[in-house]
Amino acid sequence: PRMRLIKQSRGFAQVTLGQRIRKLRRDKGWTQRQLEEKAGIENRNLTRYESDKVRPRLSSLKMLAQALE
């Protein structure tokens, strides 16, 4: 799937944290529900993270990273 680019800096395209979380989840073939269960976070938060409406707290980011390893 194509990622929406948010800006370019010195010729390098940057993706948002939410886009990166979504890509890692999809690369594993997981639904949002599966990731939320593995990471121990609520679905509405994962949806907000992936849509870049809310930035995850450090504790949530750690749980997501551990689940996506």
PDB file of N, CA and C in Angstrom, residues 3 13 15-16 57 63 67 69:
ATOM      1  N   MET A   3       1.984   4.970   1.022  1.00  0.00           N
ATOM      2  CA  MET A   3       1.937   5.790   2.232  1.00  0.00           C
ATOM      3  C   MET A   3       1.822   7.245   1.823  1.00  0.00           C
ATOM      4  N   ALA A  13      11.657  11.674   1.873  1.00  0.00           N
ATOM      5  CA  ALA A  13      10.248  11.677   2.269  1.00  0.00           C
ATOM      6  C   ALA A  13      10.154  11.160   3.701  1.00  0.00           C
ATOM      7  N   VAL A  15       7.558   9.743   6.849  1.00  0.00           N
ATOM      8  CA  VAL A  15       6.240   9.196   7.160  1.00  0.00           C
ATOM      9  C   VAL A  15       5.952   9.476   8.625  1.00  0.00           C
ATOM     10  N   THR A  16       4.695   9.482   8.975  1.00  0.00           N
ATOM     11  CA  THR A  16       4.304   9.764  10.345  1.00  0.00           C
ATOM     12  C   THR A  16       4.454   8.512  11.207  1.00  0.00           C
ATOM     13  N   ARG A  57       1.563   7.696  24.369  1.00  0.00           N
ATOM     14  CA  ARG A  57       2.456   7.934  25.499  1.00  0.00           C
ATOM     15  C   ARG A  57       3.633   6.980  25.380  1.00  0.00           C
ATOM     16  N   MET A  63       4.836  -0.707  24.667  1.00  0.00           N
ATOM     17  CA  MET A  63       4.006  -1.909  24.521  1.00  0.00           C
ATOM     18  C   MET A  63       3.804  -2.252  23.043  1.00  0.00           C
ATOM     19  N   ALA A  67       5.182  -5.652  21.086  1.00  0.00           N
ATOM     20  CA  ALA A  67       4.238  -6.522  20.365  1.00  0.00           C
ATOM     21  C   ALA A  67       4.652  -6.671  18.901  1.00  0.00           C
ATOM     22  N   GLU A  69       7.720  -6.563  17.660  1.00  0.00           N
ATOM     23  CA  GLU A  69       9.085  -7.098  17.453  1.00  0.00           C
ATOM     24  C   GLU A  69       9.052  -8.357  16.633  1.00  0.00           C
TER      25      GLU A  69
END
